[in-house]
Coordinates of C-alpha atoms in Angstrom, one line a residue:
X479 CA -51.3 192.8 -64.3
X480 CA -49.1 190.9 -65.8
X481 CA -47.9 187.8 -65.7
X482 CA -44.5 186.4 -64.3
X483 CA -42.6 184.2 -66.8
X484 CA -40.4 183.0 -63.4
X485 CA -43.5 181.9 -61.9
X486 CA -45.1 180.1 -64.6
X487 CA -41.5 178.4 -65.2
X488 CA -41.0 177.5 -61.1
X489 CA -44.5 175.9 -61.3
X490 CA -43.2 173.8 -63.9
X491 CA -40.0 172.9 -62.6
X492 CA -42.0 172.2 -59.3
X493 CA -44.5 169.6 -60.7
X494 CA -41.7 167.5 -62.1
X495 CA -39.9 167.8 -58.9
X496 CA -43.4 166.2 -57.3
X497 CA -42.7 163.7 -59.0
X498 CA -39.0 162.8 -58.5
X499 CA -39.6 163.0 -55.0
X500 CA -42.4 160.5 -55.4
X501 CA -40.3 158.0 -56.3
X502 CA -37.2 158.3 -54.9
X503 CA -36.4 161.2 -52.3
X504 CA -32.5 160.5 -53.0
X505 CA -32.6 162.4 -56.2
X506 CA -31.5 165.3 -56.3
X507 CA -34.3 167.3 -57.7
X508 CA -34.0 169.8 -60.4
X509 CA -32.8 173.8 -60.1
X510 CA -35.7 175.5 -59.6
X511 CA -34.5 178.6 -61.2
X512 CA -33.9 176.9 -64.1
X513 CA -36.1 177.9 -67.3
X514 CA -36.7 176.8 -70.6
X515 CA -35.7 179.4 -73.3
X516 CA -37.9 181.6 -74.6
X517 CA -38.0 184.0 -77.4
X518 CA -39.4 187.9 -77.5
X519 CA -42.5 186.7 -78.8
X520 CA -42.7 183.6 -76.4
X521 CA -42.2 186.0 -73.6
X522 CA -45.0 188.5 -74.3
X523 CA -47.4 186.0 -75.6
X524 CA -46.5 184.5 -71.2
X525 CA -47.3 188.1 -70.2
X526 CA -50.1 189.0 -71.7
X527 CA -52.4 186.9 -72.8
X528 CA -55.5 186.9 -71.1
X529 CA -57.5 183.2 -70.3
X530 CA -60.9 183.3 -70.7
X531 CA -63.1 181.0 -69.2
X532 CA -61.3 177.5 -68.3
X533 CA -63.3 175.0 -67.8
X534 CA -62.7 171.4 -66.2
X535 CA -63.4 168.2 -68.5
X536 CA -62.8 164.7 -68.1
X537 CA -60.1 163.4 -65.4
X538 CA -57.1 165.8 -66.1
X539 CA -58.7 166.8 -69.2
X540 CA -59.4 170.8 -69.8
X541 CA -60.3 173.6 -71.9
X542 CA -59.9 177.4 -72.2
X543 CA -60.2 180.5 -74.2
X544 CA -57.1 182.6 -74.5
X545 CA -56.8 186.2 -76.0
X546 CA -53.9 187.8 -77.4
X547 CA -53.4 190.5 -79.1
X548 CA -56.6 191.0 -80.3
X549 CA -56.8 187.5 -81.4
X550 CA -58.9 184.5 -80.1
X551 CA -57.2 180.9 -79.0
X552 CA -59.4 177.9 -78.0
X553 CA -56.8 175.6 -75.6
X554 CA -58.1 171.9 -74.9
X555 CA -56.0 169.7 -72.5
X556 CA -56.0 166.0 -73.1
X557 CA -55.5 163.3 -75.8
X558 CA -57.5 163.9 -79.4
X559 CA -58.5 160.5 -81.2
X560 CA -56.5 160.2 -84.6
X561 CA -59.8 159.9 -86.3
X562 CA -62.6 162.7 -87.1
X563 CA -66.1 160.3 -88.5
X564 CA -68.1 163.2 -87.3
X565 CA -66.0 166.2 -89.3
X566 CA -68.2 168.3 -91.7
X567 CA -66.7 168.0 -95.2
X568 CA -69.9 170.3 -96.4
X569 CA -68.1 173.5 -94.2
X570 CA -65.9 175.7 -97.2
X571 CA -64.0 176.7 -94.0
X572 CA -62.8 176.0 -90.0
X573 CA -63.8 178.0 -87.4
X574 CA -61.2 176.4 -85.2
X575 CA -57.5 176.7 -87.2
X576 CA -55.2 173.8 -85.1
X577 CA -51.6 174.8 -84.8
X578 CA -48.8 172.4 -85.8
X579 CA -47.4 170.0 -83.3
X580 CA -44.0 170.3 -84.7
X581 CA -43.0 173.5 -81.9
X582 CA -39.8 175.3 -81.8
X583 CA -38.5 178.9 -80.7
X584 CA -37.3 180.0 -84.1
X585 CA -38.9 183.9 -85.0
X586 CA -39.0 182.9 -88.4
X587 CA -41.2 179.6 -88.1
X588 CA -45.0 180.1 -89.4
X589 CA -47.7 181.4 -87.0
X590 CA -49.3 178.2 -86.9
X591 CA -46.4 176.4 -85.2
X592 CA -46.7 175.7 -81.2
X593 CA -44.0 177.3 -79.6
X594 CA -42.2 177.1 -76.3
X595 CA -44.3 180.3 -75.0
X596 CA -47.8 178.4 -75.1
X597 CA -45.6 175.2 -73.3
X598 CA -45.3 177.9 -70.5
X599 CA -48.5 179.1 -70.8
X600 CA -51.1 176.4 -70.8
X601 CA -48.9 174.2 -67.8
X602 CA -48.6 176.8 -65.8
X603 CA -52.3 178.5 -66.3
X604 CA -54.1 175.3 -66.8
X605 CA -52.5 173.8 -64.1
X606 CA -51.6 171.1 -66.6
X607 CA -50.4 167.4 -64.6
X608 CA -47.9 165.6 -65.1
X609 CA -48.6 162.3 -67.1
X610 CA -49.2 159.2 -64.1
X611 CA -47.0 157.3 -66.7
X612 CA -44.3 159.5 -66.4
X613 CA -41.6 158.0 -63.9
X614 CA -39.1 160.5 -61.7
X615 CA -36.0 158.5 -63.2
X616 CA -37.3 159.3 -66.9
X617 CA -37.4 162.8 -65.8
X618 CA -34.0 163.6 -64.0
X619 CA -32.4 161.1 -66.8
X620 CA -33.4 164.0 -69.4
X621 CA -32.9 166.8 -67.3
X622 CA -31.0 166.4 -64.4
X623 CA -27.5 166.7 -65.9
X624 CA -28.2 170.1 -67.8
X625 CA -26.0 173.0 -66.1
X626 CA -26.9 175.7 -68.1
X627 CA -29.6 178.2 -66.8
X628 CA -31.5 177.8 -69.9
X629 CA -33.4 174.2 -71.0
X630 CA -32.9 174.0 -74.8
X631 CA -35.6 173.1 -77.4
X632 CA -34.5 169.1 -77.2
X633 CA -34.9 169.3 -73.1
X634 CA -38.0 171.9 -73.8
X635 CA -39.9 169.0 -75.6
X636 CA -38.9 166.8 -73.5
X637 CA -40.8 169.0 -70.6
X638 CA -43.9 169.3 -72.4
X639 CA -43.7 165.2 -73.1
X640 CA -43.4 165.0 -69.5
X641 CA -47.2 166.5 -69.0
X642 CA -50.7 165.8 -70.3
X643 CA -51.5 166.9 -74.2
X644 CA -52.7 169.8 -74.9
X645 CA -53.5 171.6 -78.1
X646 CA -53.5 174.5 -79.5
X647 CA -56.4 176.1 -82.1
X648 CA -56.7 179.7 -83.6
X649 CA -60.5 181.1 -83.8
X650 CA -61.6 182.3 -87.2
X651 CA -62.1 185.8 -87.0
X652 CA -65.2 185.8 -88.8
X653 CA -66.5 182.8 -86.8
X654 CA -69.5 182.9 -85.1
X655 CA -68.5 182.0 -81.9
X656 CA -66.7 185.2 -81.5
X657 CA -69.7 187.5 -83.2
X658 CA -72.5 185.5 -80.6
X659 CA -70.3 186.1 -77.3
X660 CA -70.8 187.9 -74.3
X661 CA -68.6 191.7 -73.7
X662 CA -67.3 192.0 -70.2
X663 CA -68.5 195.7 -68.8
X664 CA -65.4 195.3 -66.7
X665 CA -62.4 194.8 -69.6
X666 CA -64.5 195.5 -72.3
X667 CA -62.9 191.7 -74.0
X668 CA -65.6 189.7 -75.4
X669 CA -65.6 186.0 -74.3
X670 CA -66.3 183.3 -76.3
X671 CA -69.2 180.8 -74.9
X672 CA -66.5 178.0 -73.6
X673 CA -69.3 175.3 -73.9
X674 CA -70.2 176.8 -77.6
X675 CA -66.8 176.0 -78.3
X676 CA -66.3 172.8 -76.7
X677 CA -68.9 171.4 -78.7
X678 CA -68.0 172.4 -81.9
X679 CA -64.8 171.3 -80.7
X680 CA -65.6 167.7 -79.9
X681 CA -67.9 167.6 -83.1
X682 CA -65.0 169.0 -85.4
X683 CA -61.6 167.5 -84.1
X684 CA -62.4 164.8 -81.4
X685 CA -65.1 163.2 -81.9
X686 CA -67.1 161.1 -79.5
X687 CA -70.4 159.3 -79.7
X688 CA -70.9 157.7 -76.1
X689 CA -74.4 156.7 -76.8
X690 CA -74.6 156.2 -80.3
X691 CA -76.3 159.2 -81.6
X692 CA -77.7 158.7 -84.9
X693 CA -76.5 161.1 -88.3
X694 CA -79.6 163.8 -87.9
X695 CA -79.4 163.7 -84.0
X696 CA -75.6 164.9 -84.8
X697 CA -76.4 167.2 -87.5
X698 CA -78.5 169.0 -84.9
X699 CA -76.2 169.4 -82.6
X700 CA -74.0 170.7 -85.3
X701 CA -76.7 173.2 -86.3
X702 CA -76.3 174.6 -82.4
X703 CA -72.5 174.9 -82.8
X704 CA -72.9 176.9 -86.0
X705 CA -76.1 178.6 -85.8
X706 CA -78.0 178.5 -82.3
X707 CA -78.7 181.6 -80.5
X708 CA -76.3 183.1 -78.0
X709 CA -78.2 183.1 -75.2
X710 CA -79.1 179.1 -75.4
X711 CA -77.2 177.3 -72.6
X712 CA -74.8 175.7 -74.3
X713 CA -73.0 173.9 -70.8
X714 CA -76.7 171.9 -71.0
X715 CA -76.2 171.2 -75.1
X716 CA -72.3 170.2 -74.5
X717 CA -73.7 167.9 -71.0
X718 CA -76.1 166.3 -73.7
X719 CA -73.7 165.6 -76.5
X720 CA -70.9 163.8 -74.5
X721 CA -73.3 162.2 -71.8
X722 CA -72.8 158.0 -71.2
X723 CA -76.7 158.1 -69.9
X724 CA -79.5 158.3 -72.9
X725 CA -81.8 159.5 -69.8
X726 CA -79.4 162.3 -68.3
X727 CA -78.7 163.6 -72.4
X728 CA -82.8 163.9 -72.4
X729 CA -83.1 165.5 -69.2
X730 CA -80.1 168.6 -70.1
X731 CA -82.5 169.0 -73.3
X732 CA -85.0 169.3 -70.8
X733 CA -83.3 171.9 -68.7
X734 CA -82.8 174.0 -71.5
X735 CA -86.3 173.8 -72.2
X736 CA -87.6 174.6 -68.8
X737 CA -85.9 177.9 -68.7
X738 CA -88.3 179.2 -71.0
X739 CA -91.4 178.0 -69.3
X740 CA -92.7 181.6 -68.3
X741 CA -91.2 183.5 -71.4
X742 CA -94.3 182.8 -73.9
X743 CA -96.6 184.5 -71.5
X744 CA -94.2 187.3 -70.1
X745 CA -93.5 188.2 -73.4
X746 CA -97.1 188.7 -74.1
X747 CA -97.2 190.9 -71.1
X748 CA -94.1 193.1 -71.9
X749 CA -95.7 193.3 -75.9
X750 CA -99.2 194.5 -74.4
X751 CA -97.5 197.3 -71.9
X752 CA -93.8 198.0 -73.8
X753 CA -92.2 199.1 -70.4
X754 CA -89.2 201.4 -70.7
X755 CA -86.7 198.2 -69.8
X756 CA -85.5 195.5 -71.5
X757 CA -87.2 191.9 -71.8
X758 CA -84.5 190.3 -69.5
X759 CA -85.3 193.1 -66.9
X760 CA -88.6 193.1 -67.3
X761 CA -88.5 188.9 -66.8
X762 CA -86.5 190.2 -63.6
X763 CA -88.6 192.4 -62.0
X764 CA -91.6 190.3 -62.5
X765 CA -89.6 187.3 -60.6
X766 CA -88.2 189.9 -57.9
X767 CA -91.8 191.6 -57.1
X768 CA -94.3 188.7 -57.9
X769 CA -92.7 185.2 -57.8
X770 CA -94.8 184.2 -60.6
X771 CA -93.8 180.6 -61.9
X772 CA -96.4 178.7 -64.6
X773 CA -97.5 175.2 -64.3
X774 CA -94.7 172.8 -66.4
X775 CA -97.0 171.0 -68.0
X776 CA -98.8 173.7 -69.5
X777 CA -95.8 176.0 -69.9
X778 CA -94.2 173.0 -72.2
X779 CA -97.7 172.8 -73.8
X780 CA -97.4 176.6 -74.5
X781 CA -94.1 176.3 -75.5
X782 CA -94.6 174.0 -78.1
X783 CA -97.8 175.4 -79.6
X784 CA -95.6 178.5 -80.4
X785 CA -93.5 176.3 -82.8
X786 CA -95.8 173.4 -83.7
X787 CA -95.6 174.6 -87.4
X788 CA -92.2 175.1 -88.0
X789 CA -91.5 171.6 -86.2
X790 CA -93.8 170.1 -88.9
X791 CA -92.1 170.9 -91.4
X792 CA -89.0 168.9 -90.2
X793 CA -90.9 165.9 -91.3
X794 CA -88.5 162.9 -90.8
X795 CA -87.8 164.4 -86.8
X796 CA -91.4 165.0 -86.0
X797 CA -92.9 161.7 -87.5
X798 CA -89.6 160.1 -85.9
X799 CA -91.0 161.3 -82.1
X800 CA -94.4 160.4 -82.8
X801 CA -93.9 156.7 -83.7
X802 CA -92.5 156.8 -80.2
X803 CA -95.1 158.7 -78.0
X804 CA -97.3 155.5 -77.5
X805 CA -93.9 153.6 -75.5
X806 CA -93.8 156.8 -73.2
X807 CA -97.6 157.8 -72.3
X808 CA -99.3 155.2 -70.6
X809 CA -102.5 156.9 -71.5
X810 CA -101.9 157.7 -75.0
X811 CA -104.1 158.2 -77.3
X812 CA -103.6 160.5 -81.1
X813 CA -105.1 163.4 -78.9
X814 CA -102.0 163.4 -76.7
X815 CA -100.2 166.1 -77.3
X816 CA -96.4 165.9 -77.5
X817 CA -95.5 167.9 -74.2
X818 CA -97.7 165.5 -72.7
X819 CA -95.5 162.8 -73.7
X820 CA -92.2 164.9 -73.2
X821 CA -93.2 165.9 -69.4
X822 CA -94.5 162.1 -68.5
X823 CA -90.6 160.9 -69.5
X824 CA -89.5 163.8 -67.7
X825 CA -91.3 162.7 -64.3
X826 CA -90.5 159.3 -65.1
X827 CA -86.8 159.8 -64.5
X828 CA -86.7 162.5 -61.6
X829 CA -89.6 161.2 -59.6
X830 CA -89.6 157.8 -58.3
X831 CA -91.2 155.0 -60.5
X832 CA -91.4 151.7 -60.3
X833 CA -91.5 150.8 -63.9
X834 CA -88.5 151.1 -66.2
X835 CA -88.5 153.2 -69.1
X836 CA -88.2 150.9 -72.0
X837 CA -86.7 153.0 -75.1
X838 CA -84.5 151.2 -77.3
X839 CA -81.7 153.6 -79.0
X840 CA -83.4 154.2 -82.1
X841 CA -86.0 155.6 -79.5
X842 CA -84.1 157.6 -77.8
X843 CA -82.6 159.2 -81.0
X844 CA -86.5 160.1 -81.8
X845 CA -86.8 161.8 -78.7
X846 CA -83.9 163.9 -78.4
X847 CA -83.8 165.3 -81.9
X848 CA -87.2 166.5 -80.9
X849 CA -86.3 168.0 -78.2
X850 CA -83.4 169.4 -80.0
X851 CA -84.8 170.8 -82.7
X852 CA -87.9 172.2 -80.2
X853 CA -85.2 174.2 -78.5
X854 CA -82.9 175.5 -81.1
X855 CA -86.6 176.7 -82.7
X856 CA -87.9 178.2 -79.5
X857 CA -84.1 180.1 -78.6
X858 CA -84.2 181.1 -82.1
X859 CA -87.8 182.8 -81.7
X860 CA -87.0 184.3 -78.2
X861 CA -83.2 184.4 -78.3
X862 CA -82.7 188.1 -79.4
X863 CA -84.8 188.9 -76.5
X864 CA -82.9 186.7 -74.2
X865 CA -79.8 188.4 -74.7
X866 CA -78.6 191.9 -72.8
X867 CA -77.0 194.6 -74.6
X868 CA -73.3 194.9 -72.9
X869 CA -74.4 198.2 -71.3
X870 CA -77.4 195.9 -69.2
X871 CA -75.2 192.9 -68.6
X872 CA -73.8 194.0 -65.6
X873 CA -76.9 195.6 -64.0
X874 CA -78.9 192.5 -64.0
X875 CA -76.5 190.7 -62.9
X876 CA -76.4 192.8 -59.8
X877 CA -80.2 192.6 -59.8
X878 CA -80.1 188.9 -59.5

């Protein structure tokens, strides 16, 4: 179905009118069938574009896919820092192409430009607010006397002034985050993983370093945006990256650890037999008709086995976590085997315990590229089979 311009323009008129009201109910608030002036292209880009997986942020700050004709968008709601420290000069080219601030309604202006259309579009579908600093008086000063039906491109920026920032960014074509997405059985669109995104985003274009992650902690992360598995939980990866808490960025590493606990030894299982099913299906019908579930410690002992060789060879990361093992096992000795160490933290933050953790951040850097590089290995071993084909992807969902 598509969408109605009027709508998307009386939500608009109605937010502003919020907040005249709010301050001063004598105002005469503004006509709420006024609209700001779109072109053809403005208008069917309002219609039909299709949002894919919005996603809440920080405070008023959001994010979403958008597709058009064909074409991917990547949306993000709030203010960028005017600085990019973490932007990867090495990359010959951008996944994520930002469109120019300067906007207009002109047919003629370049492609890149944000016009009024995506004004409409991301207030009115993002629920974008209006900006607390914003005063009623400001807004019926700049609008109030207009008695046309039509706001015109100087009263149309003024509008989107009026609300929180967004921006605008065009996905490569031939980006990864668009080959490694998931096809809807329903619409047949693909849709980008929003997190996947998000992070590459925030690496990219807005950088932010709560806790001080160290250069090869961030180039691991970066090797997730660009080269991790589809099927690796990416919401945990993103959580990690922009948590304030070293313990809490650990423990989403964790998470996306502890999802493969069983797989090792199922996927023994599934090699030995070779059912007529997929992995994922298989995985299913073992949890549906047996409730199997491994021991943690040993399925993290397991898990790392599989990989102890390739994790190795990343010298400077592996060396890095074991100069910290002895601060984390109480017990340790050089027999103590990494999970070991990896599990005791983990219990040491969920589980009640009187004695504080005592990791400087140099320490914690250790630990989590571990971790990090552990998972991107192990999705990277399993991933392919921890991915449905599009046909499956509604049937076990169904299932589950």
């Amino acid at each position: 179905m598509a969408r109605s311009i009027k709508r998307c323009n009386e939500y608009i008129i109605e937010r502003l009118n919020e907040r005249i009201k709010l301050e001063d109910r004598l105002i005469e608030p503004l006509d709420i069938n006024r609209a700001i002036k779109l072109n053809k292209s403005d208008r069917e880009l309002i219609r039909k574009a299709k949002c894919l997986s919005p996603q809440g942020l920080f405070l008023q700050e959001k994010a979403a896919c958008f597709r058009y004709k064909s074409e991917y968008y990547f949306v993000y709601v709030g203010t960028e820092k005017p600085e990019t420290p973490n932007k990867n000069q090495d990359r010959s080219y951008n996944d994520l192409i930002r469109f120019s601030e300067d906007k207009g309604i002109d047919d003629e202006e370049p492609e890149n430009k944000i016009k009024f259309g995506w004004t409409v579009l991301v207030i009115s579908e993002l629920k974008v607010a209006v900006r607390s600093s914003v005063t009623g008086s400001e807004i019926y000063n700049a609008l109030g006397a207009i008695n046309d039906n039509y706001y015109d491109a100087d009263a149309s920026h003024n509008i989107q002034g009026f609300f929180e920032d967004f921006h605008v960014y065009k996905i490569d074509s031939d980006s990864l985050l668009l080959e490694q997405s998931v096809k809807s059985q329903k619409d047949s669109i693909r849709y980008p993983d929003i997190s996947r995104v998000l992070l590459l985003y925030f690496l990219d274009y807005n950088p932010v370093n709560n806790l001080n992650f160290e250069k090869k902690t961030i180039e691991i992360f970066y090797t997730f945006a660009y080269e991790g598995e589809a099927s690796i939980p990416f919401d945990n990866i993103l959580d990690s990256y922009l948590s304030f808490s070293w313990k809490y960025s650990f423990l989403d590493i964790y998470r996306c650890l502890e999802r493969l606990f069983g797989i090792p030894q199922i996927f023994k299982l599934y090699e030995t037999i070779l059912p007529n099913i997929i992995f994922l299906n298989f995985v299913n019908k073992i949890e549906q008709f047996i409730s199997w579930k491994p021991k943690e410690e040993d399925a993290l002992k397991e898990l790392l086995n599989v990989i102890k060789k390739k994790s190795e060879e990343n010298v400077d990361i592996f060396n890095g976590f074991q100069s910290v093992k002895p601060k984390i096992s109480l017990n340790f000795s050089e027999k103590t085997q990494d999970a070991v160490v990896i599990y005791s933290l983990r219990n040491k933050i969920v589980h009640f315990n009187p004695e504080k953790i005592q990791l400087e951040e140099s320490d914690w850097n250790q630990v989590i590229s571990f971790c990090l590089l552990s998972t991107y290995l192990l999705y990277k071993k399993y991933g392919e089979f921890l991915r449905l084909p599009d046909s499956d992807q509604e049937e076990l969902t169904e299932n589950i």
